[in-house]
PDB file of C-alpha atoms and ligand atoms in Angstrom:
ATOM      1  CA  MET A  22      -0.279-154.101  43.633  1.00  0.00           C
ATOM      2  CA  ILE A  23       2.692-156.648  43.560  1.00  0.00           C
ATOM      3  CA  LYS A  24       5.699-155.402  42.360  1.00  0.00           C
ATOM      4  CA  SER A  25       8.282-157.787  44.233  1.00  0.00           C
ATOM      5  CA  TYR A  26       8.535-161.485  45.329  1.00  0.00           C
ATOM      6  CA  LEU A  27      11.340-163.846  47.502  1.00  0.00           C
ATOM      7  CA  MET A  28      11.046-167.707  46.296  1.00  0.00           C
ATOM      8  CA  VAL A  29      11.456-170.531  49.001  1.00  0.00           C
ATOM      9  CA  VAL A  30      12.842-173.553  47.455  1.00  0.00           C
ATOM     10  CA  LYS A  31      12.833-176.828  48.687  1.00  0.00           C
ATOM     11  CA  GLN A  32      16.269-178.436  48.399  1.00  0.00           C
ATOM     12  CA  ASP A  33      15.607-181.297  45.571  1.00  0.00           C
ATOM     13  CA  GLU A  34      17.137-180.790  41.969  1.00  0.00           C
ATOM     14  CA  LYS A  35      13.359-180.473  40.693  1.00  0.00           C
ATOM     15  CA  SER A  36      12.351-177.798  42.703  1.00  0.00           C
ATOM     16  CA  GLN A  37      15.827-175.822  42.260  1.00  0.00           C
ATOM     17  CA  ASN A  38      14.969-176.303  38.457  1.00  0.00           C
ATOM     18  CA  ILE A  39      11.732-174.877  38.448  1.00  0.00           C
ATOM     19  CA  ALA A  40      12.870-172.049  40.733  1.00  0.00           C
ATOM     20  CA  ASN A  41      15.778-171.357  38.298  1.00  0.00           C
ATOM     21  CA  ILE A  42      12.968-171.090  35.472  1.00  0.00           C
ATOM     22  CA  LEU A  43      10.097-168.840  37.119  1.00  0.00           C
ATOM     23  CA  LYS A  44      12.663-166.481  37.752  1.00  0.00           C
ATOM     24  CA  GLU A  45      13.792-166.119  34.743  1.00  0.00           C
ATOM     25  CA  LYS A  46      10.123-166.090  33.490  1.00  0.00           C
ATOM     26  CA  LEU A  47       9.567-163.352  36.523  1.00  0.00           C
ATOM     27  CA  ASN A  48      12.072-161.231  34.988  1.00  0.00           C
ATOM     28  CA  GLY A  49      10.972-157.860  34.062  1.00  0.00           C
ATOM     29  CA  ILE A  50       7.382-158.068  35.784  1.00  0.00           C
ATOM     30  CA  LEU A  51       8.000-158.434  39.084  1.00  0.00           C
ATOM     31  CA  GLU A  52      11.380-157.433  41.164  1.00  0.00           C
ATOM     32  CA  TYR A  53      13.268-160.034  43.272  1.00  0.00           C
ATOM     33  CA  ASN A  54      13.678-158.536  47.173  1.00  0.00           C
ATOM     34  CA  GLU A  55      14.933-160.507  49.370  1.00  0.00           C
ATOM     35  CA  SER A  56      13.601-158.320  52.496  1.00  0.00           C
ATOM     36  CA  GLU A  57      10.679-156.661  51.976  1.00  0.00           C
ATOM     37  CA  PRO A  58       8.445-158.697  49.396  1.00  0.00           C
ATOM     38  CA  ASP A  59       5.111-157.978  48.499  1.00  0.00           C
ATOM     39  CA  LEU A  60       4.566-161.794  47.628  1.00  0.00           C
ATOM     40  CA  ILE A  61       6.945-165.064  49.096  1.00  0.00           C
ATOM     41  CA  ILE A  62       6.567-168.060  46.279  1.00  0.00           C
ATOM     42  CA  SER A  63       7.148-171.360  47.679  1.00  0.00           C
ATOM     43  CA  ILE A  64       8.318-174.166  45.678  1.00  0.00           C
ATOM     44  CA  GLY A  65       8.023-177.750  46.747  1.00  0.00           C
ATOM     45  CA  GLY A  66       5.289-179.329  48.842  1.00  0.00           C
ATOM     46  CA  ASP A  67       3.042-178.423  51.743  1.00  0.00           C
ATOM     47  CA  GLY A  68       6.220-178.823  54.010  1.00  0.00           C
ATOM     48  CA  THR A  69       7.648-175.855  52.232  1.00  0.00           C
ATOM     49  CA  MET A  70       5.112-173.861  52.287  1.00  0.00           C
ATOM     50  CA  LEU A  71       4.747-174.116  56.110  1.00  0.00           C
ATOM     51  CA  TYR A  72       8.479-173.867  56.101  1.00  0.00           C
ATOM     52  CA  ALA A  73       8.369-170.192  54.380  1.00  0.00           C
ATOM     53  CA  LEU A  74       5.732-169.006  56.942  1.00  0.00           C
ATOM     54  CA  HIS A  75       7.400-169.886  60.096  1.00  0.00           C
ATOM     55  CA  GLU A  76      10.990-168.139  58.070  1.00  0.00           C
ATOM     56  CA  TYR A  77       9.086-165.073  57.215  1.00  0.00           C
ATOM     57  CA  PHE A  78       6.456-164.701  60.095  1.00  0.00           C
ATOM     58  CA  HIS A  79       7.787-161.177  60.534  1.00  0.00           C
ATOM     59  CA  LEU A  80       6.135-160.541  57.554  1.00  0.00           C
ATOM     60  CA  VAL A  81       3.137-161.961  57.894  1.00  0.00           C
ATOM     61  CA  ASP A  82       0.527-158.929  57.815  1.00  0.00           C
ATOM     62  CA  GLN A  83       2.261-157.690  55.003  1.00  0.00           C
ATOM     63  CA  VAL A  84       2.548-159.915  52.359  1.00  0.00           C
ATOM     64  CA  TYR A  85       0.876-162.705  49.934  1.00  0.00           C
ATOM     65  CA  PHE A  86       1.666-166.375  49.642  1.00  0.00           C
ATOM     66  CA  ILE A  87       1.554-168.399  47.080  1.00  0.00           C
ATOM     67  CA  GLY A  88       2.918-172.319  46.441  1.00  0.00           C
ATOM     68  CA  VAL A  89       4.012-174.416  43.406  1.00  0.00           C
ATOM     69  CA  HIS A  90       3.976-178.174  44.040  1.00  0.00           C
ATOM     70  CA  THR A  91       6.986-180.201  42.825  1.00  0.00           C
ATOM     71  CA  GLY A  92       5.074-183.209  43.177  1.00  0.00           C
ATOM     72  CA  THR A  93       1.792-183.907  43.876  1.00  0.00           C
ATOM     73  CA  LEU A  94      -0.837-181.529  44.685  1.00  0.00           C
ATOM     74  CA  GLY A  95      -0.942-180.149  47.930  1.00  0.00           C
ATOM     75  CA  PHE A  96      -2.858-178.510  50.318  1.00  0.00           C
ATOM     76  CA  TYR A  97      -1.084-174.816  50.445  1.00  0.00           C
ATOM     77  CA  THR A  98      -0.132-175.233  46.668  1.00  0.00           C
ATOM     78  CA  ASP A  99      -1.966-173.853  43.695  1.00  0.00           C
ATOM     79  CA  TYR A 100       0.200-174.681  40.966  1.00  0.00           C
ATOM     80  CA  LEU A 101       1.934-177.590  39.287  1.00  0.00           C
ATOM     81  CA  ALA A 102       5.336-177.929  38.086  1.00  0.00           C
ATOM     82  CA  ASP A 103       4.416-177.622  34.652  1.00  0.00           C
ATOM     83  CA  GLU A 104       1.904-174.998  35.507  1.00  0.00           C
ATOM     84  CA  ILE A 105       4.733-171.958  35.638  1.00  0.00           C
ATOM     85  CA  ASP A 106       3.698-170.287  32.085  1.00  0.00           C
ATOM     86  CA  GLU A 107      -0.413-169.895  33.892  1.00  0.00           C
ATOM     87  CA  LEU A 108       1.574-168.684  37.361  1.00  0.00           C
ATOM     88  CA  VAL A 109       3.610-165.813  35.501  1.00  0.00           C
ATOM     89  CA  ALA A 110       0.201-165.414  33.114  1.00  0.00           C
ATOM     90  CA  ASP A 111      -1.641-164.754  36.393  1.00  0.00           C
ATOM     91  CA  ILE A 112       0.660-162.926  37.695  1.00  0.00           C
ATOM     92  CA  LYS A 113       0.820-160.675  34.783  1.00  0.00           C
ATOM     93  CA  LYS A 114      -2.631-160.197  34.590  1.00  0.00           C
ATOM     94  CA  GLY A 115      -3.014-159.274  38.348  1.00  0.00           C
ATOM     95  CA  GLU A 116      -6.725-160.141  39.189  1.00  0.00           C
ATOM     96  CA  TYR A 117      -6.356-162.284  42.758  1.00  0.00           C
ATOM     97  CA  THR A 118      -8.430-162.746  45.976  1.00  0.00           C
ATOM     98  CA  ILE A 119      -6.907-163.066  49.305  1.00  0.00           C
ATOM     99  CA  ASN A 120      -8.033-166.065  51.695  1.00  0.00           C
ATOM    100  CA  LYS A 121      -6.785-165.126  54.842  1.00  0.00           C
ATOM    101  CA  ARG A 122      -6.124-168.893  56.979  1.00  0.00           C
ATOM    102  CA  ALA A 123      -5.900-168.478  61.246  1.00  0.00           C
ATOM    103  CA  VAL A 124      -3.070-168.850  62.997  1.00  0.00           C
ATOM    104  CA  LEU A 125      -2.391-170.017  66.752  1.00  0.00           C
ATOM    105  CA  ASP A 126      -1.186-168.176  69.317  1.00  0.00           C
ATOM    106  CA  VAL A 127       0.628-170.601  71.665  1.00  0.00           C
ATOM    107  CA  GLU A 128       2.622-169.195  74.723  1.00  0.00           C
ATOM    108  CA  VAL A 129       4.748-171.307  76.757  1.00  0.00           C
ATOM    109  CA  ILE A 130       5.014-169.925  80.037  1.00  0.00           C
ATOM    110  CA  ASP A 131       7.595-171.509  82.299  1.00  0.00           C
ATOM    111  CA  GLU A 132      10.004-170.225  85.539  1.00  0.00           C
ATOM    112  CA  ASN A 133      11.891-168.081  83.166  1.00  0.00           C
ATOM    113  CA  GLY A 134       8.845-166.258  81.289  1.00  0.00           C
ATOM    114  CA  THR A 135       6.922-167.177  78.344  1.00  0.00           C
ATOM    115  CA  ALA A 136       8.221-168.255  74.695  1.00  0.00           C
ATOM    116  CA  GLN A 137       5.979-167.781  71.603  1.00  0.00           C
ATOM    117  CA  TYR A 138       5.083-170.087  68.926  1.00  0.00           C
ATOM    118  CA  TYR A 139       3.062-169.797  66.107  1.00  0.00           C
ATOM    119  CA  ALA A 140       1.272-172.404  64.268  1.00  0.00           C
ATOM    120  CA  LEU A 141      -0.847-172.859  60.750  1.00  0.00           C
ATOM    121  CA  ASN A 142      -1.277-176.137  61.062  1.00  0.00           C
ATOM    122  CA  GLU A 143      -1.257-177.374  64.554  1.00  0.00           C
ATOM    123  CA  MET A 144       0.015-177.540  67.754  1.00  0.00           C
ATOM    124  CA  ARG A 145       0.402-180.835  69.942  1.00  0.00           C
ATOM    125  CA  ILE A 146       1.787-182.006  72.931  1.00  0.00           C
ATOM    126  CA  GLU A 147       2.575-185.515  72.798  1.00  0.00           C
ATOM    127  CA  ASN A 148       4.573-187.966  74.987  1.00  0.00           C
ATOM    128  CA  PRO A 149       5.189-191.344  72.847  1.00  0.00           C
ATOM    129  CA  HIS A 150       7.201-192.782  76.258  1.00  0.00           C
ATOM    130  CA  TYR A 151       4.865-192.571  79.100  1.00  0.00           C
ATOM    131  CA  THR A 152       0.837-191.761  79.348  1.00  0.00           C
ATOM    132  CA  GLN A 153       0.333-188.262  79.423  1.00  0.00           C
ATOM    133  CA  VAL A 154      -1.744-186.644  81.939  1.00  0.00           C
ATOM    134  CA  LEU A 155      -2.601-182.858  80.591  1.00  0.00           C
ATOM    135  CA  HIS A 156      -5.244-181.151  82.573  1.00  0.00           C
ATOM    136  CA  VAL A 157      -7.433-179.044  80.136  1.00  0.00           C
ATOM    137  CA  TYR A 158      -9.303-175.616  80.974  1.00  0.00           C
ATOM    138  CA  ILE A 159     -11.229-173.268  78.312  1.00  0.00           C
ATOM    139  CA  ASN A 160     -11.081-170.149  79.489  1.00  0.00           C
ATOM    140  CA  GLU A 161      -9.987-170.691  82.810  1.00  0.00           C
ATOM    141  CA  GLU A 162     -12.914-173.656  83.919  1.00  0.00           C
ATOM    142  CA  HIS A 163     -11.414-177.215  84.278  1.00  0.00           C
ATOM    143  CA  LEU A 164     -12.605-179.376  81.224  1.00  0.00           C
ATOM    144  CA  GLU A 165     -10.911-182.709  81.691  1.00  0.00           C
ATOM    145  CA  THR A 166      -7.560-184.038  83.307  1.00  0.00           C
ATOM    146  CA  PHE A 167      -6.423-185.935  80.062  1.00  0.00           C
ATOM    147  CA  ARG A 168      -4.791-189.513  79.593  1.00  0.00           C
ATOM    148  CA  GLY A 169      -3.109-191.049  76.772  1.00  0.00           C
ATOM    149  CA  ASN A 170      -0.565-189.996  74.338  1.00  0.00           C
ATOM    150  CA  GLY A 171      -1.112-186.098  74.211  1.00  0.00           C
ATOM    151  CA  LEU A 172      -3.453-183.654  72.422  1.00  0.00           C
ATOM    152  CA  CYS A 173      -3.856-181.819  69.795  1.00  0.00           C
ATOM    153  CA  ILE A 174      -4.705-178.337  68.897  1.00  0.00           C
ATOM    154  CA  SER A 175      -5.280-177.557  65.114  1.00  0.00           C
ATOM    155  CA  THR A 176      -6.461-174.518  63.303  1.00  0.00           C
ATOM    156  CA  PRO A 177      -9.176-175.222  60.061  1.00  0.00           C
ATOM    157  CA  SER A 178      -6.228-175.434  57.487  1.00  0.00           C
ATOM    158  CA  GLY A 179      -4.618-177.746  59.273  1.00  0.00           C
ATOM    159  CA  SER A 180      -8.032-179.701  60.500  1.00  0.00           C
ATOM    160  CA  THR A 181      -6.914-181.496  56.878  1.00  0.00           C
ATOM    161  CA  ALA A 182      -3.630-182.354  58.508  1.00  0.00           C
ATOM    162  CA  TYR A 183      -2.720-184.719  61.717  1.00  0.00           C
ATOM    163  CA  ASN A 184      -6.190-183.472  62.828  1.00  0.00           C
ATOM    164  CA  LYS A 185      -7.739-185.850  60.110  1.00  0.00           C
ATOM    165  CA  SER A 186      -5.633-188.747  60.944  1.00  0.00           C
ATOM    166  CA  LEU A 187      -7.040-188.248  64.622  1.00  0.00           C
ATOM    167  CA  GLY A 188     -10.654-188.494  63.901  1.00  0.00           C
ATOM    168  CA  GLY A 189     -11.209-185.072  64.176  1.00  0.00           C
ATOM    169  CA  ALA A 190     -13.392-183.125  61.959  1.00  0.00           C
ATOM    170  CA  VAL A 191     -12.111-180.988  58.732  1.00  0.00           C
ATOM    171  CA  ILE A 192     -13.340-177.365  59.162  1.00  0.00           C
ATOM    172  CA  HIS A 193     -13.743-175.180  56.175  1.00  0.00           C
ATOM    173  CA  PRO A 194     -10.819-172.438  56.310  1.00  0.00           C
ATOM    174  CA  ASP A 195     -13.114-169.371  55.952  1.00  0.00           C
ATOM    175  CA  LEU A 196     -14.383-170.455  60.129  1.00  0.00           C
ATOM    176  CA  GLU A 197     -12.352-168.745  62.931  1.00  0.00           C
ATOM    177  CA  VAL A 198     -12.116-171.771  64.943  1.00  0.00           C
ATOM    178  CA  MET A 199      -9.423-174.378  66.440  1.00  0.00           C
ATOM    179  CA  GLN A 200     -10.145-177.516  67.208  1.00  0.00           C
ATOM    180  CA  LEU A 201      -8.728-179.743  69.811  1.00  0.00           C
ATOM    181  CA  SER A 202      -8.440-183.707  69.420  1.00  0.00           C
ATOM    182  CA  GLU A 203      -7.106-186.492  71.594  1.00  0.00           C
ATOM    183  CA  VAL A 204      -4.362-188.424  70.976  1.00  0.00           C
ATOM    184  CA  ALA A 205      -5.077-192.095  71.947  1.00  0.00           C
ATOM    185  CA  GLY A 206      -7.370-191.257  74.310  1.00  0.00           C
ATOM    186  CA  ILE A 207      -7.042-193.482  76.982  1.00  0.00           C
ATOM    187  CA  GLN A 208     -11.200-194.095  77.813  1.00  0.00           C
ATOM    188  CA  HIS A 209     -12.127-196.380  80.894  1.00  0.00           C
ATOM    189  CA  ASN A 210     -14.124-197.112  83.819  1.00  0.00           C
ATOM    190  CA  ALA A 211     -11.124-195.077  86.261  1.00  0.00           C
ATOM    191  CA  TYR A 212     -10.189-192.220  83.531  1.00  0.00           C
ATOM    192  CA  ARG A 213     -12.288-190.801  81.158  1.00  0.00           C
ATOM    193  CA  SER A 214     -12.222-187.582  78.988  1.00  0.00           C
ATOM    194  CA  LEU A 215     -14.319-186.460  76.084  1.00  0.00           C
ATOM    195  CA  GLY A 216     -13.130-188.677  73.878  1.00  0.00           C
ATOM    196  CA  SER A 217     -14.300-186.645  70.789  1.00  0.00           C
ATOM    197  CA  SER A 218     -12.433-183.124  69.306  1.00  0.00           C
ATOM    198  CA  ILE A 219     -14.116-180.002  70.520  1.00  0.00           C
ATOM    199  CA  VAL A 220     -14.297-176.976  68.028  1.00  0.00           C
ATOM    200  CA  LEU A 221     -14.073-173.772  69.715  1.00  0.00           C
ATOM    201  CA  GLY A 222     -13.952-169.996  68.709  1.00  0.00           C
ATOM    202  CA  LYS A 223     -12.172-166.669  69.251  1.00  0.00           C
ATOM    203  CA  GLU A 224     -13.369-165.750  72.205  1.00  0.00           C
ATOM    204  CA  GLN A 225     -12.053-169.015  73.886  1.00  0.00           C
ATOM    205  CA  THR A 226      -8.064-169.975  75.243  1.00  0.00           C
ATOM    206  CA  VAL A 227      -7.368-173.335  75.747  1.00  0.00           C
ATOM    207  CA  THR A 228      -4.980-173.806  79.032  1.00  0.00           C
ATOM    208  CA  LEU A 229      -2.724-177.031  79.443  1.00  0.00           C
ATOM    209  CA  THR A 230      -1.191-178.065  82.571  1.00  0.00           C
ATOM    210  CA  CYS A 231       0.401-181.445  83.883  1.00  0.00           C
ATOM    211  CA  ASP A 232       2.467-182.512  86.817  1.00  0.00           C
ATOM    212  CA  ARG A 233       4.944-184.753  85.121  1.00  0.00           C
ATOM    213  CA  PHE A 234       7.181-184.015  82.274  1.00  0.00           C
ATOM    214  CA  ASP A 235       9.554-187.117  81.112  1.00  0.00           C
ATOM    215  CA  GLY A 236       8.849-187.445  77.552  1.00  0.00           C
ATOM    216  CA  VAL A 237       6.375-184.728  76.773  1.00  0.00           C
ATOM    217  CA  PHE A 238       7.545-183.049  73.698  1.00  0.00           C
ATOM    218  CA  ILE A 239       5.665-179.304  72.059  1.00  0.00           C
ATOM    219  CA  GLY A 240       5.065-179.802  68.298  1.00  0.00           C
ATOM    220  CA  ILE A 241       4.486-176.676  65.632  1.00  0.00           C
ATOM    221  CA  ASP A 242       3.367-177.871  62.681  1.00  0.00           C
ATOM    222  CA  GLN A 243       6.602-179.446  61.069  1.00  0.00           C
ATOM    223  CA  TYR A 244       8.760-178.983  64.401  1.00  0.00           C
ATOM    224  CA  SER A 245       9.240-180.656  67.656  1.00  0.00           C
ATOM    225  CA  TYR A 246      10.878-179.533  70.999  1.00  0.00           C
ATOM    226  CA  ASN A 247      11.177-180.834  73.974  1.00  0.00           C
ATOM    227  CA  LEU A 248       9.584-179.322  76.899  1.00  0.00           C
ATOM    228  CA  LYS A 249      11.290-178.616  80.096  1.00  0.00           C
ATOM    229  CA  PRO A 250       8.868-178.196  82.955  1.00  0.00           C
ATOM    230  CA  PHE A 251       6.358-175.530  82.586  1.00  0.00           C
ATOM    231  CA  LYS A 252       3.929-173.939  84.335  1.00  0.00           C
ATOM    232  CA  LYS A 253       0.758-173.482  81.672  1.00  0.00           C
ATOM    233  CA  ILE A 254       0.501-173.805  77.812  1.00  0.00           C
ATOM    234  CA  ASN A 255      -2.095-171.140  76.555  1.00  0.00           C
ATOM    235  CA  VAL A 256      -3.710-172.033  73.008  1.00  0.00           C
ATOM    236  CA  SER A 257      -5.710-169.235  71.187  1.00  0.00           C
ATOM    237  CA  LEU A 258      -6.565-168.192  67.627  1.00  0.00           C
ATOM    238  CA  SER A 259      -4.076-165.411  66.715  1.00  0.00           C
ATOM    239  CA  SER A 260      -4.922-161.497  65.702  1.00  0.00           C
ATOM    240  CA  HIS A 261      -2.402-162.734  62.909  1.00  0.00           C
ATOM    241  CA  SER A 262      -3.081-164.088  59.616  1.00  0.00           C
ATOM    242  CA  VAL A 263      -1.651-165.724  57.012  1.00  0.00           C
ATOM    243  CA  GLN A 264      -2.592-163.925  53.519  1.00  0.00           C
ATOM    244  CA  CYS A 265      -2.873-166.815  50.654  1.00  0.00           C
ATOM    245  CA  ILE A 266      -3.126-164.978  47.119  1.00  0.00           C
ATOM    246  CA  GLN A 267      -5.638-167.133  44.903  1.00  0.00           C
ATOM    247  CA  TYR A 268      -5.111-165.964  41.034  1.00  0.00           C
ATOM    248  CA  ARG A 269      -7.444-168.650  39.617  1.00  0.00           C
ATOM    249  CA  PRO A 270     -10.617-170.488  41.407  1.00  0.00           C
ATOM    250  CA  LEU A 271     -10.015-173.622  43.805  1.00  0.00           C
ATOM    251  CA  THR A 272     -12.609-174.179  46.452  1.00  0.00           C
ATOM    252  CA  PHE A 273     -12.372-175.561  49.249  1.00  0.00           C
ATOM    253  CA  ILE A 274     -14.349-178.453  48.407  1.00  0.00           C
ATOM    254  CA  SER A 275     -12.557-179.463  44.884  1.00  0.00           C
ATOM    255  CA  ARG A 276      -9.448-179.454  47.013  1.00  0.00           C
ATOM    256  CA  ILE A 277     -10.521-182.452  49.682  1.00  0.00           C
ATOM    257  CA  LYS A 278     -11.959-183.756  46.645  1.00  0.00           C
ATOM    258  CA  ARG A 279      -8.486-184.017  44.855  1.00  0.00           C
ATOM    259  CA  SER A 280      -6.635-184.680  47.728  1.00  0.00           C
ATOM    260  CA  PHE A 281      -8.706-187.701  50.054  1.00  0.00           C
ATOM    261  CA  ILE A 282     -11.363-188.532  47.802  1.00  0.00           C
ATOM    262  CA  SER A 283     -10.812-188.663  43.821  1.00  0.00           C
TER     263      SER A 283
HETATM  264  P1  NAD B 325       5.658-184.488  56.267  1.00  0.00           P
HETATM  265  O1  NAD B 325       6.528-185.045  55.153  1.00  0.00           O
HETATM  266  O2  NAD B 325       5.667-185.772  57.473  1.00  0.00           O
HETATM  267  O3  NAD B 325       4.217-184.500  55.622  1.00  0.00           O
HETATM  268  C1  NAD B 325       3.374-184.723  56.274  1.00  0.00           C
HETATM  269  C2  NAD B 325       2.380-184.816  54.957  1.00  0.00           C
HETATM  270  O4  NAD B 325       0.797-183.417  55.427  1.00  0.00           O
HETATM  271  C3  NAD B 325       2.488-184.371  54.032  1.00  0.00           C
HETATM  272  O5  NAD B 325       1.894-185.328  52.727  1.00  0.00           O
HETATM  273  C4  NAD B 325       2.141-182.603  53.641  1.00  0.00           C
HETATM  274  O6  NAD B 325       1.506-183.007  52.148  1.00  0.00           O
HETATM  275  C5  NAD B 325       0.281-183.311  54.781  1.00  0.00           C
HETATM  276  N1  NAD B 325      -0.085-181.496  55.047  1.00  0.00           N
HETATM  277  C6  NAD B 325       0.834-180.739  55.460  1.00  0.00           C
HETATM  278  N2  NAD B 325       0.229-180.035  55.534  1.00  0.00           N
HETATM  279  C7  NAD B 325      -1.664-180.456  55.678  1.00  0.00           C
HETATM  280  C8  NAD B 325      -2.656-179.878  55.615  1.00  0.00           C
HETATM  281  N3  NAD B 325      -3.027-178.470  55.775  1.00  0.00           N
HETATM  282  N4  NAD B 325      -3.176-180.560  55.028  1.00  0.00           N
HETATM  283  C9  NAD B 325      -3.437-181.446  53.944  1.00  0.00           C
HETATM  284  N5  NAD B 325      -2.430-181.725  54.648  1.00  0.00           N
HETATM  285  C10 NAD B 325      -1.289-181.373  55.092  1.00  0.00           C
HETATM  286  O7  NAD B 325       5.820-183.185  57.039  1.00  0.00           O
HETATM  287  P2  NAD B 325       5.417-181.238  56.717  1.00  0.00           P
HETATM  288  O8  NAD B 325       4.793-181.710  54.979  1.00  0.00           O
HETATM  289  O9  NAD B 325       6.261-180.684  57.176  1.00  0.00           O
HETATM  290  O10 NAD B 325       3.772-181.224  57.246  1.00  0.00           O
HETATM  291  C11 NAD B 325       3.930-180.763  58.585  1.00  0.00           C
HETATM  292  C12 NAD B 325       2.834-181.537  59.006  1.00  0.00           C
HETATM  293  O11 NAD B 325       2.570-182.757  58.725  1.00  0.00           O
HETATM  294  C13 NAD B 325       2.216-181.271  60.479  1.00  0.00           C
HETATM  295  O12 NAD B 325       1.796-180.033  60.446  1.00  0.00           O
HETATM  296  C14 NAD B 325       1.255-182.362  60.682  1.00  0.00           C
HETATM  297  O13 NAD B 325      -0.136-182.075  60.159  1.00  0.00           O
HETATM  298  C15 NAD B 325       1.456-183.408  59.535  1.00  0.00           C
HETATM  299  N6  NAD B 325       1.598-184.575  60.210  1.00  0.00           N
HETATM  300  C16 NAD B 325       0.563-185.885  59.859  1.00  0.00           C
HETATM  301  C17 NAD B 325       0.696-186.765  60.549  1.00  0.00           C
HETATM  302  C18 NAD B 325      -0.543-187.807  60.355  1.00  0.00           C
HETATM  303  O14 NAD B 325      -1.253-187.541  59.740  1.00  0.00           O
HETATM  304  N7  NAD B 325      -0.446-188.761  61.518  1.00  0.00           N
HETATM  305  C19 NAD B 325       1.551-187.006  61.574  1.00  0.00           C
HETATM  306  C20 NAD B 325       2.904-186.456  61.355  1.00  0.00           C
HETATM  307  C21 NAD B 325       2.545-184.725  61.007  1.00  0.00           C
END
């Protein structure tokens, strides 16, 4: 039973106004709780939802997420700014389904230990300055030595984001898989990698190693960090998932259509 909520709001005037109106309308229906909410409402865009997720990842197993978009509709947002009354009515009615969204576990292992990250869209290793060489292993078996700008490993939710721009497949979010896609891979007679995306499952871990680290960075959703020399990076599907609450039916196909086709 959902009793409490908190809001994560984009720092623009429109989003702040919508948040104030929503807070007023939810008065007496749900309690505002900063530390242990049942529901997190993001108000802004897909980036705000990603921010909310990272900010409250420690609650991910016990909290539901929902998004209100204050611009055009996004991928993680079910309501528009002018649909606040519908959202309040739906919360009051209390009929919903939960869609679990896969998350990636990313371990960066160096001499000092292991740094752990979680990604809802994708993790990527990229180098805008030099050709990046990456040795790719699947369950410790060597797949290829990649050369190019980098590699991107995405979740099904992230398959419609950066992965899609890389020519990767759009994957239904009900599938528990991850997709490895190339960023400008070099393909010629001296160097060759797979050249297409590869979809992997729960039983697989992708391990990346490399020999040269100048200019290389790691991207996790909307964040990026310079990478210090690392021994290896392990990427696998996490045992955690993000629980997106859905009050009204909105199929994956209709999300794709409204975002990319019509
Ligand atoms: P941003 O403001 O640069 O937005 C990038 C766009 O990606 C926005 O239109 C956003 O709505 C959209 N987006 C985010 N997640 C999505 C998803 N799961 N499916 C479809 N579209 C999605 O950055 P942001 O809003 O903070 O989002 C960060 C994401 O931007 C990254 O995780 C990455 O996937 C994406 N991105 C894409 C490209 C590209 O396509 N060339 C480049 C950089 C980052």
